[in-house]
Amino acid sequence: MGPATGSQRRFPSGAEYAEALQHTQLCFHHPELKGARPELTGFGLPRPISGAFASVFSLTSPSSGRRYAVKCFTRHVPDQERRYEAISSRLALLDPAELSQPWNLGFEYLPDAISVGRERYPVLKMEWAEAVTLSSWLDDNHADRIAVDRLADRFEELTRDLADHQIAHGDLQHGNLLVASDDTLRLVDYDGMYVPALAGLGGTERGHRNYQSPLRGNNDFGVDLDRFSAWVIFLSLKAIASEPALWSRLHEPSGEFLLLTEDDFTSPAGSARLQTLLTHPDRMVSGLADQVRTLACQPLDMVPPLTLAVPRQRAAATVNTDTTTHSDTVITGTGGLPDWMAGHVASKATSTQPAQSVASPDRFQVRTPLDVAVAVVWPLMLAMTVLVLVVGLSTAPLGPAVPVFAAAAFSVFGRARRTERAQAWAVLSGLTAELDQLDDPVKAEAKLRKERAKFDAAETKRTADHPRAQCKLTASYHGEIQQIEKRRVRKRQELDKKIAGLAEERGKALRTALAARQSAYVRERLGRRLIAQNPPHGIGPKLAARLAVAGIRTAADFTGYRAVRNAHYNSVGAELVLSNGRRIDVQGIGEAKAAALDAWRRQLVAAAEAGQPTALTAQERQPIDQGIEARRARLAAELRSVDAAAEASRTKAQKELESGQARLTRENALAGDRARHQRQEFSWRAVTLQQNSARHAALSSAAETAEAHWRRLSLVRYLRFLYTSR
């Protein structure tokens, strides 16, 4: 039995698909899906994710091991295969390098892919996104203001990607926006997507009711489908980034919305949620809320893209719920003009028609005595001409024509004196003068279009430059914070190293002091041993006296000797080394006696060192310990000053960041105000141009009629009027 076709075809339910997916080896023929392992519920059945007209199942391919989301349709979608082929072809052309983030998930439309009962049905095989829904992500991360604000900017970049490629998703909402682990967005559910190849087809859905404009109709299907939803989502994210508590206050657990619902758009006056956002102290939040309230009253094709402008302050005017629109401006009241345009443009009743003057006559009416005279002159002049020719009174070439010329001149004079002629000329002159005062509508429209395109390009650049400038400012701030922290850590490490080295420094100082104490003890003991009183072996009183004259009286006065060869006598002598390092030659002291003196001194040094102190007293250690503690206190104070200086630098950087952000916000708000006024000016010019164009057309038509009337009052018609009264 072949598959049913047409809109009457019955599609299986989600439960029927789940039953079939228990045997993927049988229900699928596709090589990657045949025998695939579905994700199961606690009851062992394939787990469905049910939507408006499809159920999605998670399947893991046995051949590639990759995980897929397989969408099984539960109702008929007109032109389904054509739509998915067009969407797939358009998305395949996207260059990932040109996208702000990898939001585009690949998919494949498989006709007759799954068997349920005796029939086969199409499925959509999509890449599985390891991500969570936007609302789930906000449940876990709404307190992280920086992360939420960054996600809002990434959402704006996603909408920019879609707009740049003339694509509309059709159902932007929390369930179709997934947040990956790197906090970038993924877009799922392309069923209602619009791509240029589908222009002319109707929409297949209206999108989630809590994200759509109240004025979105069943037949709305174009590049502007996502605009209202984008403003709603962007407002919600920016509001949560400004005040995370709004998530708990305005969102309901497991609610099918972020901060606002359908009722807030259809009845803004009685909406407590919307009022909370409208009165929020953050000007961006209140401005966005006012924008959403305004846009809820406008048709989709009048809603500006999120990428063009982000309002920074609330509009001054209040928008009625019963409105129409013109260009980018909300229009209220009667007459089709915005409130702010009142008094600038004349009403249609008075502006589209040319100024009414005396009716332009197209024929002569009552004859005057002058007309009668002209009528009499013509026969007389013709008779005179005939007479001249017959009698031959004139031989000059122009002689016979003189009466005719005179009659013609008299006729021209008579016609010129007619009031109809004067009235027709007055009307034609007046209309021509009015036309001269109006600009050429074609040129004016081209000029306006050119200026508007230039303005839109500048606004697109400005709105793109603002977040980049904010990112640059924030990056500069984070870079400065990193440098401050690096300097703080490096300085602390230096000081910690010095503090840690104080113990070693103390030990070194104690060892140095002890060595000095021991050296002084040994010198003192050696200084008591006089050579003359206890002479070494071989040193008699005479040599002792010579040594005393040379400055060596005790064992402390010299440190040793140095052998010196006397080349003249071919002998070896000795020089004694004094305690100051100077060497002297003492008569009678040769190498042997010098060695005896040195040995004597060494014995005394050994004896003195045996009795030298081995440790410093507490009194001797006290100045060293005090010096070390004083240094420790100074280093600790430096440590505290390092932290204080780092904190001061961080505070300064934070103030500079806040000042820069405030400046950027202020400049952007002023630029937004200028842009809003410029859009109003464009709208005013467009209305004026439309009226001038209608007026120009009316004047041109009237001028053509007046010229035709003027031409009908010719000399021939005048002569005919003289004799026929017509």
XYZ file of C-alpha atoms in Angstrom:
726
model
C 0.000 0.000 0.000
C 1.592 3.279 -1.096
C 1.849 6.362 1.064
C -1.090 8.701 1.245
C -0.670 12.133 -0.221
C -2.174 15.579 0.156
C -3.462 17.517 3.101
C -5.890 14.679 4.039
C -3.070 12.326 4.866
C -3.059 11.196 8.475
C 0.302 11.341 10.272
C 1.177 9.115 13.259
C 1.140 10.474 16.777
C 4.244 10.790 18.936
C 3.299 7.580 20.769
C 3.019 5.686 17.482
C 6.440 6.917 16.395
C 7.864 5.883 19.790
C 6.460 2.396 19.345
C 7.996 2.110 15.854
C 11.379 3.387 17.103
C 11.677 0.429 19.450
C 12.745 -1.481 16.312
C 14.966 0.927 14.387
C 16.478 -2.004 12.515
C 13.079 -2.474 10.828
C 11.546 1.010 10.588
C 14.582 2.760 9.008
C 16.427 2.129 5.752
C 18.881 5.029 6.075
C 22.371 3.578 6.801
C 23.041 5.893 9.756
C 19.600 5.406 11.320
C 19.056 1.716 10.681
C 19.611 0.000 14.009
C 20.214 3.330 15.784
C 19.934 3.363 19.584
C 17.202 5.717 20.861
C 17.336 7.524 24.176
C 14.849 5.758 26.464
C 12.475 6.815 29.222
C 12.332 5.117 32.609
C 9.798 2.707 31.127
C 12.191 1.611 28.385
C 10.403 3.476 25.570
C 12.011 5.980 23.155
C 11.844 9.416 24.776
C 9.947 11.986 22.625
C 10.272 15.759 22.762
C 6.857 16.835 21.534
C 6.160 20.045 19.634
C 3.285 21.676 17.782
C 3.338 19.294 14.824
C 6.294 16.964 15.376
C 8.049 14.769 17.937
C 11.829 14.725 18.213
C 13.818 11.653 19.271
C 17.490 11.310 20.153
C 19.164 8.487 18.189
C 22.782 7.314 18.235
C 23.999 5.879 14.939
C 25.561 2.400 15.177
C 27.763 3.026 12.117
C 29.258 6.441 12.940
C 28.523 6.656 16.670
C 27.179 10.171 16.128
C 24.079 11.410 17.922
C 21.195 12.841 15.911
C 17.897 14.532 16.600
C 15.277 12.902 14.394
C 12.083 14.913 13.913
C 8.984 12.859 13.113
C 6.022 14.890 11.816
C 2.602 14.465 13.417
C 0.621 16.576 10.932
C 0.774 17.675 7.315
C 2.801 20.750 6.368
C 2.057 22.292 2.933
C 5.004 22.147 0.512
C 7.022 20.466 3.241
C 9.698 18.903 1.056
C 10.081 22.035 -1.055
C 10.466 24.173 2.046
C 13.123 21.984 3.643
C 15.072 21.680 0.412
C 15.107 25.480 0.047
C 16.086 25.983 3.697
C 18.784 23.311 3.524
C 20.238 24.785 0.330
C 20.310 28.305 1.784
C 21.912 27.266 5.069
C 24.507 25.185 3.216
C 25.718 28.366 1.503
C 26.522 30.064 4.822
C 30.233 30.484 5.469
C 30.917 29.600 9.130
C 33.747 32.143 9.144
C 31.232 34.909 8.414
C 28.894 33.955 11.266
C 29.187 35.399 14.748
C 28.905 31.908 16.275
C 28.142 28.360 15.101
C 24.363 28.690 15.500
C 23.597 26.853 12.258
C 22.948 23.129 12.767
C 23.076 20.897 9.722
C 20.038 18.827 8.824
C 18.827 16.482 6.126
C 15.233 16.010 4.953
C 14.549 12.309 4.328
C 11.272 11.595 2.477
C 9.639 8.219 3.212
C 12.335 7.509 5.788
C 10.412 5.792 8.589
C 7.842 3.008 8.477
C 4.897 3.220 10.847
C 2.406 0.463 10.224
C 2.061 0.001 6.476
C 3.017 3.526 5.469
C 6.248 5.473 5.265
C 6.664 9.044 6.433
C 9.331 11.738 6.114
C 11.708 12.658 8.925
C 14.246 15.396 9.502
C 17.706 14.205 10.580
C 19.556 16.950 12.449
C 22.855 17.278 14.249
C 22.451 16.888 17.988
C 23.367 20.024 19.891
C 25.057 19.525 23.256
C 23.406 22.525 24.823
C 20.575 23.625 27.123
C 17.563 25.790 26.391
C 17.802 29.504 27.034
C 15.371 29.349 29.975
C 17.289 26.455 31.590
C 20.537 28.350 31.153
C 18.997 31.407 32.814
C 17.793 29.245 35.708
C 21.433 28.425 36.434
C 23.204 31.607 35.334
C 20.831 34.558 35.789
C 22.898 35.848 38.747
C 25.994 36.177 36.515
C 25.304 39.630 35.130
C 28.363 39.673 32.869
C 27.512 36.288 31.330
C 23.879 37.265 30.732
C 24.887 40.596 29.194
C 27.391 38.822 26.972
C 24.691 36.357 25.908
C 22.372 39.263 25.050
C 25.029 40.695 22.768
C 25.556 37.301 21.169
C 21.827 37.024 20.582
C 21.896 40.412 18.854
C 24.800 39.159 16.725
C 22.757 36.062 15.812
C 19.851 38.221 14.645
C 22.351 40.291 12.666
C 23.596 37.117 10.956
C 20.034 36.194 10.011
C 19.231 39.687 8.734
C 22.481 39.916 6.742
C 21.582 36.711 4.913
C 17.874 37.552 4.442
C 16.810 34.681 6.717
C 14.072 34.632 9.359
C 13.667 31.776 11.812
C 9.959 32.344 12.350
C 9.752 31.112 15.961
C 12.468 32.714 18.080
C 11.775 31.658 21.676
C 13.463 30.125 24.719
C 12.978 26.542 23.550
C 14.527 27.090 20.116
C 17.534 29.019 21.421
C 20.105 26.687 22.964
C 23.179 27.786 24.915
C 26.300 25.670 24.442
C 29.038 25.108 27.029
C 31.050 28.043 25.631
C 27.997 30.330 26.091
C 27.393 30.633 22.351
C 23.938 30.104 20.864
C 22.527 27.325 18.714
C 19.320 27.721 16.713
C 17.018 24.722 16.351
C 13.613 23.977 14.793
C 13.786 25.368 11.246
C 10.206 24.325 10.316
C 8.882 27.868 9.923
C 12.087 29.398 8.573
C 11.944 31.929 5.768
C 14.630 32.056 3.059
C 14.474 34.099 -0.174
C 13.665 31.004 -2.247
C 10.378 30.660 -0.316
C 9.196 34.211 -1.030
C 5.566 34.124 -2.074
C 4.624 31.137 0.047
C 2.548 31.537 3.180
C 3.735 30.779 6.672
C 3.228 27.373 8.285
C 2.997 28.613 11.893
C 2.628 31.762 13.957
C 5.356 31.038 16.478
C 5.174 30.874 20.259
C 2.415 33.191 21.449
C 4.511 34.668 24.275
C 7.089 35.982 21.815
C 4.994 37.176 18.873
C 3.461 40.500 17.980
C -0.319 40.612 18.506
C -0.554 41.823 14.897
C 1.247 38.835 13.377
C -1.146 37.096 10.993
C -1.302 33.621 9.531
C -0.054 34.870 6.172
C 2.892 36.886 7.476
C 6.002 35.289 5.995
C 9.123 37.288 5.210
C 12.428 38.618 6.486
C 10.656 40.601 9.242
C 9.173 37.543 11.022
C 11.709 37.601 13.869
C 11.866 41.316 14.561
C 9.328 41.581 17.359
C 10.524 38.329 18.986
C 14.095 39.602 18.840
C 13.183 42.808 20.699
C 11.304 40.793 23.364
C 14.211 38.377 23.974
C 16.836 41.142 23.881
C 14.823 43.201 26.389
C 14.539 40.190 28.718
C 18.264 39.409 28.615
C 19.350 43.026 29.086
C 16.891 43.455 31.961
C 18.184 40.317 33.731
C 21.776 41.443 33.153
C 20.910 44.785 34.754
C 18.961 43.252 37.679
C 19.235 39.450 38.098
C 16.402 39.475 40.655
C 13.956 40.177 37.815
C 14.241 36.513 36.804
C 12.764 35.440 40.124
C 10.235 38.288 40.220
C 8.822 38.138 36.689
C 9.560 34.582 35.531
C 7.565 31.598 36.702
C 9.260 28.222 37.296
C 8.876 26.149 34.106
C 7.020 29.087 32.559
C 6.803 29.198 28.764
C 8.249 32.711 28.617
C 11.206 34.749 29.860
C 9.878 37.949 31.472
C 6.841 38.906 29.348
C 3.816 36.999 28.054
C 1.232 37.465 25.320
C -1.090 39.343 27.718
C 1.624 41.931 28.344
C 1.643 42.766 24.618
C -2.104 42.719 24.027
C -2.973 44.702 27.195
C 0.134 46.758 28.063
C -1.828 49.227 30.206
C -2.785 46.520 32.714
C 0.505 44.618 32.617
C 2.357 44.596 35.951
C 5.359 42.878 34.350
C 5.682 45.449 31.588
C 5.129 48.295 34.056
C 8.026 46.963 36.161
C 10.306 47.177 33.142
C 8.950 50.536 31.971
C 9.765 52.111 35.346
C 13.114 50.390 35.774
C 15.896 52.804 36.851
C 18.209 51.487 34.130
C 17.497 53.723 31.122
C 18.389 50.969 28.692
C 15.875 48.588 30.256
C 13.087 51.165 30.425
C 13.860 52.322 26.887
C 13.759 48.776 25.528
C 10.500 48.104 27.386
C 8.962 51.223 25.895
C 10.166 50.142 22.473
C 8.540 46.709 22.860
C 5.289 48.317 24.054
C 5.344 50.583 21.004
C 6.219 47.821 18.540
C 3.367 45.627 19.816
C 1.004 48.088 18.131
C 2.746 48.034 14.752
C 2.505 45.605 11.803
C 5.519 43.369 11.331
C 6.741 45.215 8.253
C 6.906 48.411 10.321
C 8.987 46.853 13.132
C 12.652 47.924 12.809
C 15.367 45.258 12.980
C 17.047 44.804 16.343
C 20.374 45.438 14.585
C 19.475 48.962 13.476
C 19.063 50.669 16.822
C 18.829 49.916 20.504
C 16.953 52.700 22.280
C 18.660 53.995 25.405
C 15.832 56.040 26.830
C 12.085 55.961 26.900
C 10.173 57.783 24.229
C 8.312 60.846 25.387
C 5.042 60.126 23.634
C 2.436 57.636 24.810
C 1.210 55.210 22.172
C -2.497 54.506 21.786
C -3.566 50.926 21.235
C -5.576 51.954 18.190
C -2.830 53.003 15.802
C -1.617 52.853 12.268
C 1.936 53.382 11.102
C 3.890 55.308 8.585
C 7.510 54.467 7.847
C 9.330 53.964 11.176
C 7.022 56.109 13.280
C 3.915 55.220 15.245
C 0.964 57.142 13.873
C -2.031 58.080 15.960
C -5.238 59.993 15.524
C -6.816 60.899 12.241
C -5.329 62.177 9.070
C -2.602 59.490 8.895
C 0.141 61.675 10.438
C 2.253 61.078 13.571
C 1.476 63.250 16.587
C 4.859 64.953 16.417
C 4.132 65.888 12.769
C 0.990 67.854 13.608
C 1.279 71.401 12.371
C 4.180 70.596 10.041
C 2.195 69.143 7.155
C -1.133 70.322 5.777
C -4.000 67.868 5.810
C -4.693 65.767 2.719
C -7.876 67.664 2.006
C -5.976 70.872 1.434
C -2.605 69.648 0.182
C -3.279 67.202 -2.619
C -5.410 69.527 -4.806
C -4.077 72.519 -6.733
C -5.234 75.941 -5.667
C -8.645 76.559 -7.164
C -8.849 79.723 -9.272
C -11.255 81.041 -11.905
C -12.273 78.210 -14.220
C -10.245 78.122 -17.402
C -12.629 78.754 -20.379
C -12.129 76.663 -23.491
C -14.399 78.584 -25.870
C -15.585 82.110 -26.639
C -19.002 83.063 -25.340
C -20.925 86.381 -25.732
C -19.927 88.627 -28.670
C -18.972 92.226 -27.930
C -19.318 95.305 -30.203
C -15.627 94.914 -31.039
C -16.341 91.352 -32.166
C -19.185 92.637 -34.366
C -16.835 95.224 -35.846
C -14.247 92.527 -36.603
C -16.948 90.398 -38.210
C -17.955 93.363 -40.481
C -14.346 94.257 -41.324
C -13.493 90.865 -42.810
C -16.101 90.960 -45.686
C -15.274 94.583 -46.477
C -11.546 93.877 -46.627
C -12.063 90.829 -48.778
C -14.352 92.802 -51.144
C -11.779 95.572 -51.364
C -9.080 93.079 -52.211
C -11.197 91.550 -55.000
C -11.941 95.010 -56.376
C -8.276 95.915 -56.423
C -7.404 92.752 -58.268
C -10.222 93.152 -60.822
C -9.748 96.842 -61.589
C -5.970 96.569 -61.360
C -5.521 99.696 -59.270
C -2.282 98.457 -57.727
C 0.729 96.962 -59.395
C 2.867 96.459 -56.296
C 3.335 92.807 -55.337
C 1.779 93.231 -51.848
C -0.803 95.786 -52.817
C -3.834 93.462 -53.062
C -2.947 91.724 -49.707
C -2.912 94.917 -47.663
C -6.684 94.796 -46.844
C -6.401 91.127 -45.792
C -3.439 91.861 -43.516
C -5.357 94.727 -42.010
C -8.369 92.496 -41.330
C -6.125 89.816 -39.768
C -4.445 92.368 -37.538
C -7.818 93.718 -36.455
C -8.962 90.146 -35.695
C -5.869 89.453 -33.579
C -6.533 92.660 -31.684
C -10.152 91.666 -31.152
C -9.248 88.173 -29.897
C -6.656 89.607 -27.510
C -9.323 91.790 -25.983
C -11.510 88.783 -25.116
C -11.824 88.065 -21.351
C -11.809 84.296 -21.995
C -8.309 84.622 -23.401
C -7.135 86.586 -20.368
C -8.767 84.168 -17.953
C -7.236 81.096 -19.654
C -3.809 82.694 -19.630
C -4.139 83.663 -15.968
C -5.083 80.121 -14.981
C -2.245 78.591 -17.025
C 0.290 81.082 -15.666
C -0.826 80.452 -12.086
C -0.576 76.682 -12.420
C 2.822 76.948 -14.099
C 4.078 79.194 -11.306
C 2.863 76.703 -8.675
C 4.556 73.841 -10.523
C 7.810 75.804 -10.618
C 7.688 76.143 -6.833
C 7.485 72.356 -6.331
C 10.513 70.066 -6.526
C 10.544 67.295 -9.068
C 9.013 64.398 -7.064
C 11.126 61.780 -8.857
C 14.377 63.573 -8.059
C 13.187 64.354 -4.519
C 12.302 60.701 -3.943
C 15.682 59.544 -5.276
C 17.440 62.059 -3.026
C 15.439 60.937 0.016
C 16.130 57.276 -0.758
C 19.844 57.974 -1.104
C 19.979 59.933 2.147
C 17.991 57.220 3.937
C 20.310 54.480 2.656
C 23.334 56.491 3.790
C 21.712 57.062 7.179
C 20.813 53.376 7.604
C 24.367 52.373 6.731
C 25.742 54.878 9.234
C 23.295 53.664 11.888
C 24.211 50.052 11.211
C 27.867 50.948 11.641
C 27.155 53.005 14.756
C 25.134 50.292 16.436
C 27.872 47.798 15.551
C 30.627 50.130 16.757
C 28.989 50.721 20.148
C 29.245 47.137 21.471
C 32.720 46.879 19.928
C 33.763 50.036 21.764
C 32.294 48.600 24.972
C 34.153 45.332 24.422
C 37.360 47.243 23.709
C 36.902 49.277 26.881
C 36.168 46.165 28.922
C 39.130 44.327 27.380
C 41.378 47.275 28.221
C 40.056 47.185 31.784
C 40.686 43.459 32.145
C 44.155 43.890 30.635
C 44.945 46.633 33.145
C 43.631 44.466 36.001
C 45.880 41.627 34.846
C 48.903 43.913 34.742
C 48.076 45.251 38.211
C 47.780 41.712 39.544
C 51.032 40.674 37.845
C 52.856 43.623 39.411
C 51.322 42.873 42.797
C 52.255 39.194 42.655
C 55.788 39.953 41.432
C 56.375 42.535 44.192
C 54.913 40.246 46.861
C 57.118 37.415 45.672
C 60.168 39.665 45.956
C 59.196 40.779 49.452
C 58.238 37.246 50.548
C 61.630 36.072 49.349
C 63.337 38.796 51.374
C 61.258 37.934 54.439
C 62.023 34.252 54.008
C 65.731 35.132 53.726
C 65.759 37.007 57.046
C 66.420 33.774 58.977
C 69.441 32.998 56.835
C 70.539 36.615 57.073
C 70.271 36.431 60.886
C 72.297 33.247 60.958
C 74.957 34.817 58.766
C 75.062 37.934 60.957
C 75.370 35.779 64.079
C 78.160 33.725 62.517
C 79.960 36.885 61.425
C 79.632 38.406 64.895
C 80.822 35.186 66.540
C 83.787 34.993 64.166
C 84.676 38.606 64.988
C 84.322 37.823 68.707
C 86.565 34.760 68.393
C 89.129 36.645 66.291
C 89.272 39.436 68.888
C 89.694 36.823 71.659
C 92.587 35.140 69.834
C 94.262 38.496 69.084
C 93.908 39.522 72.696
C 95.520 36.270 73.885
C 98.333 36.527 71.331
C 98.904 40.145 72.293
C 99.729 39.060 75.832
C 102.574 36.739 74.733
C 105.708 38.923 74.456
C 108.589 37.536 72.409
C 111.124 38.981 74.849
C 109.567 37.238 77.844
C 109.049 33.878 76.247
C 111.276 33.789 73.183
C 110.991 30.954 70.702
C 113.843 28.585 70.132
C 116.829 30.377 68.629
C 115.619 33.885 69.393
C 117.840 35.626 71.854
C 117.512 39.027 73.542
C 119.355 40.761 70.709
C 117.031 39.395 68.013
C 114.034 40.068 70.261
C 115.142 43.692 70.520
C 115.577 43.933 66.745
C 112.094 42.437 66.296
C 110.649 44.977 68.757
C 112.305 47.821 66.848
C 110.666 46.447 63.672
C 107.243 46.439 65.431
C 107.027 42.753 66.357
C 106.800 42.506 70.134
C 104.022 39.919 70.559
C 102.628 36.960 68.733
C 99.768 39.202 67.574
C 102.093 41.533 65.638
C 102.836 39.131 62.768
C 100.984 36.414 60.924
C 103.833 34.371 59.389
C 106.790 34.667 57.048
C 107.754 34.374 53.408
C 110.936 32.807 52.102
C 113.043 35.121 49.890
C 115.981 34.031 47.693
C 119.036 36.300 47.693
C 120.552 35.922 44.233
C 123.685 37.928 45.173
C 124.671 35.623 48.012
C 122.977 32.561 46.553
C 121.105 32.054 49.771
C 117.534 31.960 51.077
C 116.298 34.578 53.519
C 112.892 35.347 55.042
C 110.496 38.266 55.342
C 108.090 38.437 58.245
C 104.473 39.328 57.427
C 103.028 41.891 59.810
C 99.394 41.809 60.934
C 98.602 44.657 58.524
C 99.962 42.578 55.629
C 103.228 44.502 55.203
C 106.397 42.435 54.916
C 109.678 43.355 56.637
C 113.197 42.006 56.627
C 114.703 41.857 60.147
C 118.467 41.473 60.311
C 119.426 38.143 61.749
C 116.114 36.509 61.010
C 116.690 33.931 58.355
C 114.442 31.225 57.091
C 115.122 28.928 60.065
C 114.479 31.561 62.742
C 111.422 32.825 60.838
C 110.056 29.276 60.768
C 110.718 28.970 64.504
C 108.835 32.214 65.130
C 105.942 31.020 62.972
C 105.777 27.653 64.749
C 105.839 29.432 68.113
C 102.958 31.651 67.010
C 100.938 28.715 65.677
C 101.166 26.935 69.012
C 99.895 30.053 70.736
C 97.060 30.440 68.215
C 95.999 26.836 68.746
C 96.023 27.284 72.497
C 93.977 30.527 72.205
C 91.453 28.992 69.796
C 90.922 26.118 72.207
C 89.683 28.612 74.759
C 87.790 30.985 72.453
C 83.977 31.484 72.968
C 81.712 29.190 70.932
C 78.538 31.284 71.118
C 77.426 34.874 71.470
C 75.851 36.100 74.638
C 72.243 37.298 74.716
C 73.502 40.868 74.961
C 75.664 40.359 71.873
C 72.772 38.787 69.928
C 70.275 41.506 70.841
C 71.337 44.211 68.309
C 71.391 41.630 65.528
C 67.906 40.351 66.428
C 66.590 43.893 66.711
C 67.970 44.752 63.274
C 66.398 41.659 61.744
C 63.014 42.401 63.353
C 63.192 46.006 62.170
C 63.761 44.763 58.625
C 60.940 42.245 58.994
C 58.576 45.036 60.072
C 59.635 47.224 57.128
C 59.110 44.362 54.674
C 55.696 43.574 56.195
C 54.749 47.239 55.833
C 55.897 47.115 52.201
C 53.725 44.023 51.690
C 50.717 45.873 53.026
C 51.510 48.888 50.853
C 51.791 46.616 47.795
C 48.272 45.271 48.412
C 46.976 48.765 49.138
C 48.589 50.149 45.971
C 47.146 47.287 43.909
C 43.696 47.886 45.374
C 44.004 51.608 44.640
C 45.032 50.822 41.059
C 42.103 48.419 40.688
C 39.721 51.055 42.056
C 41.126 53.606 39.622
C 40.779 51.183 36.712
C 37.207 50.374 37.781
C 36.344 54.071 37.940
C 37.903 54.622 34.521
C 35.882 51.677 33.175
C 32.653 52.998 34.676
C 33.441 56.494 33.435
C 34.187 55.144 29.956
C 31.042 53.021 29.958
C 28.973 55.976 31.102
C 30.535 58.098 28.372
C 29.823 55.459 25.715
C 26.263 55.025 26.987
C 25.758 58.778 27.040
C 27.189 59.200 23.552
C 25.161 56.289 22.236
C 22.001 57.641 23.871
C 22.582 61.036 22.289
C 23.302 59.385 18.956
C 20.136 57.301 19.370
C 18.139 60.458 20.042
C 19.624 62.100 16.970
C 18.839 58.988 14.950
C 15.266 58.964 16.238
C 14.829 62.606 15.270
C 16.418 61.889 11.912
C 13.965 59.034 11.332
C 11.148 61.391 12.241
C 12.560 63.881 9.761
C 12.674 61.171 7.085
C 9.079 60.222 7.883
C 7.999 63.841 7.678
C 9.803 64.258 4.365
C 8.258 61.024 3.066
C 4.770 62.247 3.937
C 5.515 65.678 2.489
C 6.974 64.066 -0.627
C 3.903 61.903 -1.020
C 1.649 64.927 -0.736
C 3.859 67.023 -3.011
C 3.902 64.204 -5.536
C 0.112 64.076 -5.525
C -0.033 67.859 -5.708
C 2.537 67.895 -8.524
C 0.473 65.344 -10.452
C -2.725 67.322 -9.877
C -1.063 70.596 -10.900
C 0.478 68.993 -13.975
C -2.886 67.607 -15.009
C -4.555 70.953 -14.389
C -1.800 72.772 -16.299
C -2.187 70.431 -19.268
C -5.937 71.063 -19.258
C -5.415 74.816 -18.964
C -2.912 74.742 -21.835
C -5.368 72.764 -23.932
C -8.049 75.350 -23.143
C -5.652 78.155 -24.032
C -4.873 76.504 -27.341
C -8.580 76.141 -28.119
C -8.916 79.947 -27.999
C -7.023 80.225 -31.298
C -7.546 82.794 -34.077
C -9.364 80.292 -36.283
C -11.772 79.424 -33.451
C -12.249 83.142 -32.803
C -13.194 83.765 -36.425
C -15.557 80.807 -36.362
C -17.103 82.219 -33.163
C -17.608 85.600 -34.883
C -19.865 84.094 -37.521
C -21.342 80.979 -35.814
C -21.320 81.907 -32.089
C -19.657 78.512 -31.378
